[in-house]
Amino acid sequence: MEFLKSTFVIGFLLLLFSAALSLAEPKIRQHDFVIQATPVKRLCKTHNSITVNGMFPGPTLEVNNGDTLVVKVTNKARYNVTIHWHGVRQMRTAWADGPEFVTQCPIRPGASYTYRFTIQGQEGTLWWHAHSSWLRATVYGALIIHPREGSSYPFPKPNRETPILLGEWWDANPIDVVRQATRTGAAPNVSDAYTINGQPGDLYNCSSKDTVIVPIDSGETHLLRVINSGLNQPLFFTIANHQFTVVGADASYLKPFTNSVIMLGPGQTTDVLIKGDQSPARYYMAARAYASAPTAPFDNTTTTAILEYKSAPCPAKKGQAIRPVMPSLPAYNDTNTVTAFTTKFRSPQKVEVPTEIDENLFFTVGLGLNNCPKNFKSSQCQGPNGTRFTASMNNVSFVLPSNFSLLQAHHQGIPGVFTTDFPANPPLKFDYTGNVSQSLWQPATGTKVYNLKYGSRVQIVVQGTSIFTVENHPIHLHGYDFYIIAEGFGNFNPRTDTSKFNLVDPPLRNTVSVPVAGWAVIRFVADNPGVWLMHCHLDVHITWGLAMAFLVENGVGELQSLQTPPLDLPQC
């Protein structure tokens, strides 16, 4: 009898162990995205907006570190489309990265493509968005990466979690907005509203009844996963009477710190904890512009949502409602607040920053103005003083190919699609943030990439310029995370500024906000083969050419080489 008992116990324990193992095994998560036109009413008007599965914002995808995502995208809209999984490392799966004409040709109307990739070693908040023209104005959603089964956060588990997607809304078709700007050479119209989870909030016409409400209980901890999904505007975000504990950014954990306001450039994500430690009431969450370019027009409105304590008194009847407590927000041009915030970012512990550097690169980023071509009408040159706006990196304004993707051309050895002579340094040295001669305002155009050998240790100084105007530029690198080891104002000085380098615990990001009239230094190891776009995440700037691409060669053997292209890869 004792033998039977012990056999039963052992068998039961083995069953429990195998169940635990199966729970901990990575999963394949399958989704279907249908890109389609959907009536969306905002600001009193209904627009036929391009959405995913009829939702705006699109569906939130939740995975665990180690899981594989399989997302079939079917295009039932009238525009070409691609989907980019912003911040996903895409190890050896560059075919799934998504930027149009960089890693794939677009998915044509009526066609479909299945993105397949594995999340490896990343935890926190990322997001997905269209990477074709300005479709990402409405085609975007959160991508939440939980710890592996059986693992936990490096901070006490919050009682609840809410994604907060900050966006921009045009009371027009965003594709028409960018097409008009391309026709005229002028800056595009600014947005008409900002949104939180797709809703403008109480301060806009016809918006109050749909204002987003985020519940909280007294005494509980709430994790907010904040994403700037806007097209062209860095944003401040705050909550009345509440402090943020910042614990992560761009799917990497941070050494926790407290702040009353956060700033996110387009593309960036920030994970914050808030506590239900205020009197039970209703408090506004609010976001508005950080507008760093002194002369550029911007949308100066404010979007709101409501943090509502469950035990708060019910809102009174119409006409007698007590407005939620409104927070104070920084001035639109408050660069000091931004600097105080971004310089607090640290990795939780000492990290392996590359110290020996193989590729020491210096990239200038900024705007420009092209003189009106002789065969253009004045209606096509409506930029300042009869010019056309442009933008560049190292004086090269990036031109996307149209017949092949860069990755396809590289993989198949197709000549004439790109050249490998993107300059490692500016062709001409000048006072980058000073009074720049107008002879430097017109960049060259080209489809140029920079070659990196597999395993190269790379440092890039990203230097802002004052050509036409200074501005904070959110620079995003596809396929990689990088360490931000320093940032500063003015022109980077290699003799003195290297003393500011943090090689101990710098933050790991995928998008760096290069300070207005300043610079940032990033480092990474080129251990992911493929063609990877690096660009400003202000969509108007990438439209004008503020981009380049790295071609990272294969290493040795299969595990250091790009996978073969999928059979359903869209053809041009």
XYZ file of C-alpha atoms in Angstrom:
572
model
C 0.000 0.000 0.000
C 2.809 2.431 0.930
C 4.450 1.641 -2.442
C 1.227 2.510 -4.280
C 0.912 5.760 -2.309
C 4.484 6.849 -3.081
C 4.054 5.866 -6.755
C 0.896 7.982 -6.895
C 2.653 10.966 -5.261
C 5.634 10.697 -7.662
C 3.281 10.416 -10.642
C 1.267 13.409 -9.455
C 4.439 15.482 -8.975
C 5.691 14.507 -12.449
C 2.332 15.555 -13.893
C 2.559 18.919 -12.114
C 6.157 19.363 -13.335
C 5.264 18.606 -16.957
C 2.268 20.981 -16.742
C 4.556 23.719 -15.387
C 7.029 23.054 -18.208
C 4.322 23.281 -20.857
C 3.130 26.548 -19.306
C 6.675 27.944 -19.450
C 7.237 26.922 -23.064
C 7.130 29.788 -25.572
C 3.889 29.989 -27.525
C 3.030 30.791 -31.128
C 0.520 33.658 -31.077
C -1.514 33.990 -34.274
C -3.496 37.040 -35.320
C -5.299 38.297 -38.411
C -5.093 41.974 -39.347
C -7.531 43.257 -41.965
C -6.598 46.733 -43.226
C -9.836 48.454 -44.194
C -11.646 51.791 -44.420
C -13.902 52.344 -41.402
C -16.176 55.303 -40.554
C -14.604 57.049 -37.542
C -16.317 60.092 -36.000
C -14.146 62.671 -34.224
C -14.471 66.450 -33.748
C -18.105 66.363 -34.995
C -17.197 64.842 -38.396
C -17.039 61.276 -39.734
C -14.054 60.229 -41.828
C -13.462 56.970 -43.690
C -10.262 56.175 -41.820
C -7.911 53.301 -42.540
C -7.979 50.895 -39.588
C -7.028 47.372 -38.531
C -10.044 45.097 -37.978
C -12.278 48.172 -37.877
C -10.621 49.368 -34.640
C -9.029 52.741 -33.891
C -6.518 52.427 -32.354
C -5.901 48.881 -33.559
C -5.822 45.729 -31.415
C -3.389 45.420 -28.505
C -1.169 42.357 -28.933
C 0.064 40.646 -25.764
C 2.918 38.142 -25.770
C 5.528 36.745 -23.427
C 9.272 37.110 -23.866
C 10.242 34.139 -26.066
C 6.913 33.843 -27.913
C 6.577 33.845 -31.699
C 4.103 36.171 -33.402
C 2.420 35.159 -36.658
C 0.287 37.998 -38.031
C -1.477 37.653 -41.372
C -2.124 41.118 -42.828
C -4.808 41.343 -45.517
C -5.089 44.680 -47.319
C -8.679 45.607 -48.120
C -7.923 49.334 -48.277
C -7.207 51.428 -51.381
C -3.618 52.245 -50.386
C -0.449 50.158 -50.289
C 0.436 49.188 -46.727
C 3.119 47.554 -44.571
C 3.240 46.953 -40.803
C 6.354 47.689 -38.712
C 6.806 46.068 -35.287
C 8.488 49.060 -33.699
C 11.414 48.114 -31.478
C 11.290 44.347 -32.073
C 14.863 43.147 -32.586
C 13.868 40.886 -35.541
C 16.926 38.645 -35.088
C 17.653 37.248 -38.577
C 14.031 38.007 -39.595
C 14.533 41.352 -41.357
C 11.880 40.292 -43.904
C 9.299 40.851 -41.139
C 10.466 44.339 -40.107
C 8.041 46.171 -42.381
C 9.319 49.556 -43.668
C 8.086 50.019 -47.226
C 10.756 49.503 -49.927
C 13.407 48.871 -47.253
C 12.738 45.290 -46.108
C 9.739 44.536 -48.305
C 7.634 45.835 -51.139
C 4.223 47.043 -49.952
C 1.170 44.827 -49.580
C -0.971 45.920 -52.521
C -4.751 46.385 -52.216
C -6.357 42.928 -52.282
C -3.128 41.117 -51.294
C -1.866 39.699 -48.008
C 1.423 38.928 -46.246
C 2.160 37.009 -43.047
C 4.718 38.466 -40.639
C 6.547 35.806 -38.578
C 9.087 36.669 -35.876
C 10.146 35.723 -32.349
C 10.474 38.072 -29.381
C 13.904 37.398 -27.874
C 15.086 38.919 -24.599
C 12.744 41.902 -24.623
C 10.165 42.821 -21.958
C 7.943 45.856 -21.588
C 6.052 48.032 -24.046
C 6.517 48.293 -27.796
C 3.985 49.024 -30.515
C 3.155 48.319 -34.136
C 2.235 50.754 -36.893
C 1.897 51.171 -40.634
C 5.169 52.115 -42.363
C 3.692 53.405 -45.634
C 3.148 57.091 -46.350
C 1.127 58.588 -43.448
C -1.141 55.586 -42.830
C 0.202 55.234 -39.314
C -1.924 58.264 -38.342
C -4.695 55.689 -37.738
C -3.026 52.281 -38.237
C -1.287 51.551 -34.935
C -1.613 49.614 -31.682
C 0.228 48.462 -28.572
C 2.542 45.434 -28.419
C 2.946 44.344 -24.791
C 5.709 41.885 -23.896
C 5.203 40.233 -20.521
C 8.011 38.342 -18.738
C 8.405 34.640 -19.535
C 5.921 32.309 -17.810
C 7.163 31.827 -14.252
C 9.192 35.084 -14.294
C 8.086 38.447 -12.927
C 8.718 42.173 -13.182
C 11.756 43.589 -11.344
C 9.266 45.681 -9.324
C 6.174 44.684 -7.284
C 3.441 43.387 -9.595
C 0.921 46.192 -10.204
C -2.767 45.640 -9.461
C -3.691 46.571 -13.026
C -2.161 47.725 -16.315
C -3.412 50.084 -19.034
C -1.846 50.996 -22.387
C -2.002 54.759 -23.039
C -1.548 55.497 -26.746
C -1.004 59.176 -27.491
C -1.902 60.079 -31.067
C -2.577 62.884 -33.517
C -5.837 63.381 -35.403
C -6.400 65.308 -38.624
C -9.886 66.499 -39.501
C -8.976 65.362 -43.013
C -7.518 62.337 -44.775
C -3.861 62.170 -43.557
C -2.773 60.818 -46.957
C -4.236 63.927 -48.615
C -2.374 66.106 -46.084
C 1.045 64.656 -46.949
C 0.280 64.556 -50.682
C -0.593 68.246 -50.653
C 2.684 69.022 -48.844
C 4.626 66.960 -51.389
C 2.917 68.810 -54.255
C 3.531 72.279 -52.830
C 6.931 71.759 -51.184
C 5.554 73.451 -48.050
C 5.215 72.057 -44.539
C 2.093 69.893 -44.089
C -0.898 71.128 -42.115
C -0.542 70.432 -38.394
C -2.985 68.052 -36.688
C -6.342 69.271 -35.376
C -6.266 67.303 -32.125
C -4.206 64.982 -29.987
C -5.783 61.784 -28.705
C -5.472 59.348 -25.807
C -6.448 55.834 -26.888
C -8.056 57.349 -29.970
C -10.193 59.943 -28.168
C -9.451 63.709 -28.049
C -11.105 64.274 -24.648
C -13.156 66.948 -22.906
C -11.411 70.042 -24.267
C -12.468 69.453 -27.906
C -15.818 69.811 -29.682
C -18.140 66.774 -29.741
C -15.666 64.712 -27.698
C -16.670 64.746 -24.025
C -19.005 61.749 -23.998
C -16.248 59.492 -25.388
C -13.411 60.697 -23.144
C -11.322 57.726 -22.016
C -11.745 56.805 -18.332
C -8.977 54.865 -16.563
C -10.135 53.335 -13.249
C -7.997 53.137 -10.107
C -8.696 52.010 -6.519
C -7.398 53.744 -3.416
C -4.163 52.082 -2.326
C -3.522 50.177 -5.536
C -0.595 50.449 -7.960
C -1.337 50.911 -11.665
C 1.132 50.339 -14.518
C 0.585 52.748 -17.424
C 2.273 51.767 -20.682
C 2.577 55.128 -22.431
C 3.268 55.210 -26.187
C 3.716 58.269 -28.396
C 1.991 57.071 -31.573
C 1.766 60.621 -32.946
C 3.167 61.419 -36.373
C 5.043 64.664 -35.939
C 4.963 65.887 -32.360
C 6.956 65.090 -29.200
C 4.502 65.218 -26.294
C 4.481 65.987 -22.587
C 2.236 63.703 -20.504
C 1.157 64.113 -16.875
C -1.647 63.354 -14.392
C -3.030 65.899 -11.953
C -1.737 65.425 -8.368
C 0.026 62.116 -9.159
C 3.708 61.231 -9.419
C 5.107 58.761 -11.935
C 7.647 56.112 -11.011
C 9.409 55.475 -14.328
C 10.387 51.777 -14.586
C 10.925 51.081 -18.282
C 11.250 52.501 -21.786
C 11.311 50.923 -25.264
C 10.898 47.391 -23.789
C 13.914 47.714 -21.479
C 13.798 48.113 -17.707
C 15.202 51.214 -16.013
C 16.512 52.092 -12.579
C 13.228 53.456 -11.138
C 12.948 57.209 -10.608
C 10.063 59.578 -9.884
C 8.892 62.474 -12.021
C 5.705 64.498 -12.279
C 5.812 64.735 -16.092
C 7.262 62.617 -18.900
C 8.168 63.513 -22.485
C 8.027 61.062 -25.365
C 9.136 61.649 -28.927
C 7.085 59.876 -31.629
C 8.001 56.183 -31.494
C 9.079 56.146 -27.858
C 7.394 54.196 -25.062
C 7.638 54.720 -21.290
C 6.351 52.446 -18.529
C 5.291 54.262 -15.369
C 3.736 53.197 -12.064
C 1.173 55.412 -10.362
C -0.307 54.900 -6.902
C -3.900 55.445 -5.848
C -2.759 57.699 -3.025
C -4.916 60.799 -3.582
C -8.407 61.663 -2.340
C -11.005 59.625 -4.212
C -11.962 61.913 -7.083
C -11.454 62.332 -10.825
C -8.144 63.623 -12.191
C -7.226 64.584 -15.733
C -4.450 62.842 -17.587
C -3.236 65.328 -20.181
C -0.817 65.507 -23.095
C 0.280 68.428 -25.211
C 3.132 69.434 -27.502
C 6.788 69.789 -26.699
C 7.505 72.193 -29.570
C 11.263 72.706 -29.770
C 11.532 74.353 -33.208
C 11.246 78.088 -32.498
C 9.616 79.064 -35.796
C 7.625 75.963 -36.785
C 3.817 75.961 -36.452
C 2.385 73.191 -34.229
C -0.907 71.939 -32.825
C -1.202 73.756 -29.478
C -4.267 71.868 -28.204
C -4.400 69.526 -25.179
C -5.828 66.000 -25.062
C -7.266 64.576 -21.843
C -8.425 61.319 -20.310
C -9.743 60.829 -16.771
C -8.156 58.862 -13.940
C -11.207 57.950 -11.873
C -11.079 56.528 -8.359
C -13.674 53.793 -7.971
C -14.868 55.344 -4.714
C -15.075 58.845 -6.234
C -18.491 60.530 -5.998
C -20.544 59.873 -9.123
C -20.412 62.674 -11.701
C -23.379 64.991 -11.137
C -26.174 65.423 -13.636
C -25.502 67.245 -16.877
C -24.849 70.912 -16.287
C -23.756 70.344 -12.687
C -20.732 68.091 -13.241
C -17.596 68.906 -11.287
C -14.690 68.987 -13.718
C -11.802 66.652 -12.945
C -8.697 68.244 -11.422
C -6.557 69.700 -14.248
C -2.766 69.268 -14.114
C -0.311 71.993 -14.969
C 1.799 71.156 -18.029
C 5.247 72.494 -18.950
C 5.502 75.371 -21.420
C 5.534 74.164 -25.041
C 9.236 74.992 -25.405
C 10.385 73.811 -21.954
C 13.624 72.101 -22.959
C 14.947 72.291 -19.376
C 12.177 69.960 -18.175
C 12.907 67.565 -21.050
C 16.632 67.511 -20.270
C 16.055 66.982 -16.540
C 13.837 64.009 -17.453
C 15.936 62.261 -20.115
C 19.193 62.563 -18.177
C 17.684 60.515 -15.302
C 17.513 57.368 -17.464
C 19.789 54.537 -16.286
C 19.868 50.782 -16.795
C 19.033 48.883 -13.576
C 22.577 47.533 -13.252
C 25.989 47.624 -14.932
C 25.708 46.720 -18.620
C 28.091 45.485 -21.304
C 28.643 48.646 -23.350
C 31.035 48.188 -26.309
C 34.278 49.932 -25.339
C 36.544 49.046 -28.281
C 34.952 50.716 -31.338
C 35.298 49.427 -34.923
C 33.069 52.009 -36.621
C 33.197 55.567 -35.311
C 30.456 57.443 -37.185
C 29.289 61.059 -37.077
C 25.845 61.805 -38.559
C 24.381 65.303 -38.899
C 20.568 65.444 -38.937
C 18.373 68.352 -39.897
C 16.241 70.194 -42.398
C 17.083 71.963 -45.626
C 15.522 74.028 -48.398
C 15.829 73.199 -52.080
C 15.716 76.017 -54.609
C 12.725 75.789 -56.902
C 13.630 73.628 -59.950
C 13.393 75.499 -63.262
C 10.578 73.293 -64.606
C 8.417 73.743 -61.452
C 5.550 76.228 -61.114
C 5.466 78.645 -58.179
C 2.550 76.590 -56.736
C 5.039 73.714 -56.343
C 7.518 75.821 -54.371
C 5.575 77.165 -51.424
C 8.343 76.697 -48.844
C 10.104 79.779 -47.379
C 11.050 82.319 -50.083
C 9.816 80.119 -52.939
C 11.727 76.952 -51.971
C 10.809 73.325 -51.223
C 11.407 71.721 -47.811
C 13.842 68.828 -47.592
C 15.798 67.013 -44.859
C 18.987 64.977 -44.695
C 21.568 62.971 -42.780
C 25.197 63.858 -43.565
C 23.892 66.080 -46.369
C 22.209 63.128 -48.139
C 18.431 63.298 -48.533
C 17.287 59.668 -48.612
C 15.244 58.459 -51.594
C 13.333 55.192 -51.243
C 13.574 52.813 -54.220
C 10.332 51.959 -56.012
C 10.968 48.730 -57.955
C 12.643 46.566 -55.310
C 13.135 46.713 -51.569
C 16.695 47.379 -50.387
C 16.802 43.995 -48.623
C 15.571 42.160 -51.720
C 18.172 43.945 -53.888
C 20.921 43.069 -51.399
C 19.827 39.423 -50.988
C 19.419 38.814 -54.733
C 22.403 40.911 -55.826
C 20.244 43.245 -57.952
C 22.441 46.158 -59.150
C 21.437 49.805 -59.430
C 18.964 49.912 -56.520
C 21.312 51.462 -53.924
C 24.934 52.442 -53.423
C 27.117 51.666 -50.398
C 28.772 55.087 -50.132
C 26.762 56.726 -47.356
C 29.372 59.000 -45.727
C 30.733 58.083 -42.271
C 31.143 61.802 -41.535
C 29.623 65.036 -42.863
C 31.162 65.825 -46.280
C 31.933 69.292 -44.917
C 32.611 70.348 -41.338
C 30.802 73.524 -40.230
C 29.347 75.178 -37.144
C 26.462 72.697 -36.969
C 24.297 74.555 -34.461
C 25.478 78.067 -35.276
C 24.778 80.403 -38.181
C 24.997 77.988 -41.122
C 25.848 79.348 -44.564
C 22.866 79.051 -46.928
C 25.146 77.343 -49.453
C 24.804 74.253 -47.192
C 21.012 74.281 -47.124
C 20.531 72.129 -50.259
C 21.439 68.459 -49.659
C 22.309 65.878 -52.300
C 19.769 63.115 -52.952
C 20.524 59.411 -53.052
C 19.661 55.875 -51.978
C 22.847 55.270 -50.012
C 23.521 52.651 -47.331
C 26.447 52.154 -44.958
C 28.026 48.684 -44.817
C 28.731 47.072 -41.437
C 30.552 43.800 -40.943
C 28.776 41.308 -38.681
C 29.812 41.867 -35.066
C 31.216 45.391 -35.604
C 31.110 47.586 -32.538
C 29.525 50.847 -33.625
C 29.452 54.338 -32.134
C 27.348 57.076 -33.731
C 27.400 60.727 -32.760
C 24.012 62.066 -33.912
C 24.442 65.820 -34.299
C 21.494 68.166 -34.762
C 21.922 71.147 -37.076
C 20.418 74.627 -37.237
C 19.801 74.515 -40.989
C 16.470 76.367 -41.327
C 15.625 75.590 -37.672
C 16.874 73.640 -34.664
C 14.596 70.901 -33.335
C 14.454 67.841 -31.095
C 14.717 64.831 -33.456
C 13.537 61.359 -32.320
C 15.959 59.097 -34.239
C 14.857 55.444 -34.525
C 17.096 52.542 -35.554
C 15.321 49.442 -36.879
C 16.508 45.959 -35.881
C 18.565 47.126 -32.903
C 18.511 48.498 -29.408
C 21.403 50.814 -28.531
C 22.917 52.383 -25.450
C 22.586 56.171 -25.166
C 25.917 56.964 -23.523
C 25.719 60.783 -23.591
C 23.788 63.783 -24.838
C 24.449 67.506 -24.811
C 23.874 70.881 -26.447
C 25.817 72.731 -29.142
C 28.397 70.996 -31.313
C 29.805 67.671 -30.117
C 33.456 68.131 -29.098
C 35.401 64.828 -29.123
C 38.127 66.325 -26.920
C 35.881 67.378 -24.036
C 32.522 65.628 -24.417
C 33.910 62.099 -24.140
C 34.297 62.795 -20.411
C 30.466 62.757 -20.222
C 30.208 59.184 -21.570
C 28.337 56.791 -19.266
C 29.851 53.367 -19.946
C 28.499 51.836 -16.723
C 24.670 51.919 -16.737
C 23.394 53.861 -19.790
C 19.775 53.224 -20.866
C 18.966 50.804 -23.694
C 16.572 52.368 -26.255
C 15.460 52.018 -29.874
C 14.633 55.723 -30.369
C 16.822 58.563 -29.106
C 15.521 62.107 -28.706
C 18.450 64.156 -30.008
C 18.323 67.400 -27.970
C 17.302 70.622 -29.704
C 20.483 72.257 -31.112
C 22.452 69.390 -29.592
C 23.783 65.864 -29.971
C 23.504 62.315 -28.627
C 25.983 59.421 -28.714
C 24.797 55.830 -29.128
C 26.605 52.466 -29.232
C 25.568 48.990 -30.358
C 27.012 45.749 -31.731
C 25.983 44.935 -35.326
C 24.904 41.347 -34.588
C 21.714 41.258 -36.678
C 22.219 40.771 -40.453
C 19.969 42.604 -42.895
C 19.155 46.110 -44.106
C 18.035 48.389 -41.283
C 16.524 51.847 -41.637
C 17.663 54.666 -39.349
C 15.389 57.691 -39.534
C 13.729 60.580 -37.780
C 10.378 59.425 -36.383
C 8.754 62.776 -37.171
C 6.985 61.488 -40.275
C 7.236 64.815 -42.067
C 11.037 64.543 -41.773
C 11.274 60.993 -43.143
C 8.957 62.134 -45.962
C 11.545 64.824 -46.743
C 14.493 62.374 -46.599
C 15.833 62.397 -43.020
C 16.925 58.751 -43.139
C 19.672 56.299 -44.112
C 20.105 52.525 -43.900
C 22.717 50.136 -42.575
C 23.543 47.001 -44.527
C 24.772 44.484 -41.931
C 26.535 41.551 -43.574
C 26.040 37.910 -42.614
C 28.442 36.444 -40.092
C 29.620 32.829 -40.008
C 27.122 29.993 -40.267
C 23.336 29.827 -40.219
C 22.806 31.453 -36.810
C 24.640 34.602 -37.933
C 22.908 34.814 -41.311
C 19.687 36.332 -42.594
C 16.901 33.784 -43.033
C 15.660 33.086 -46.550
C 12.754 35.299 -47.657
C 9.217 33.955 -47.036
C 7.369 32.570 -50.046
C 4.561 35.113 -49.667
C 6.879 38.158 -49.531
C 5.084 40.886 -51.539
C 6.419 41.542 -55.010
C 6.803 45.008 -56.448
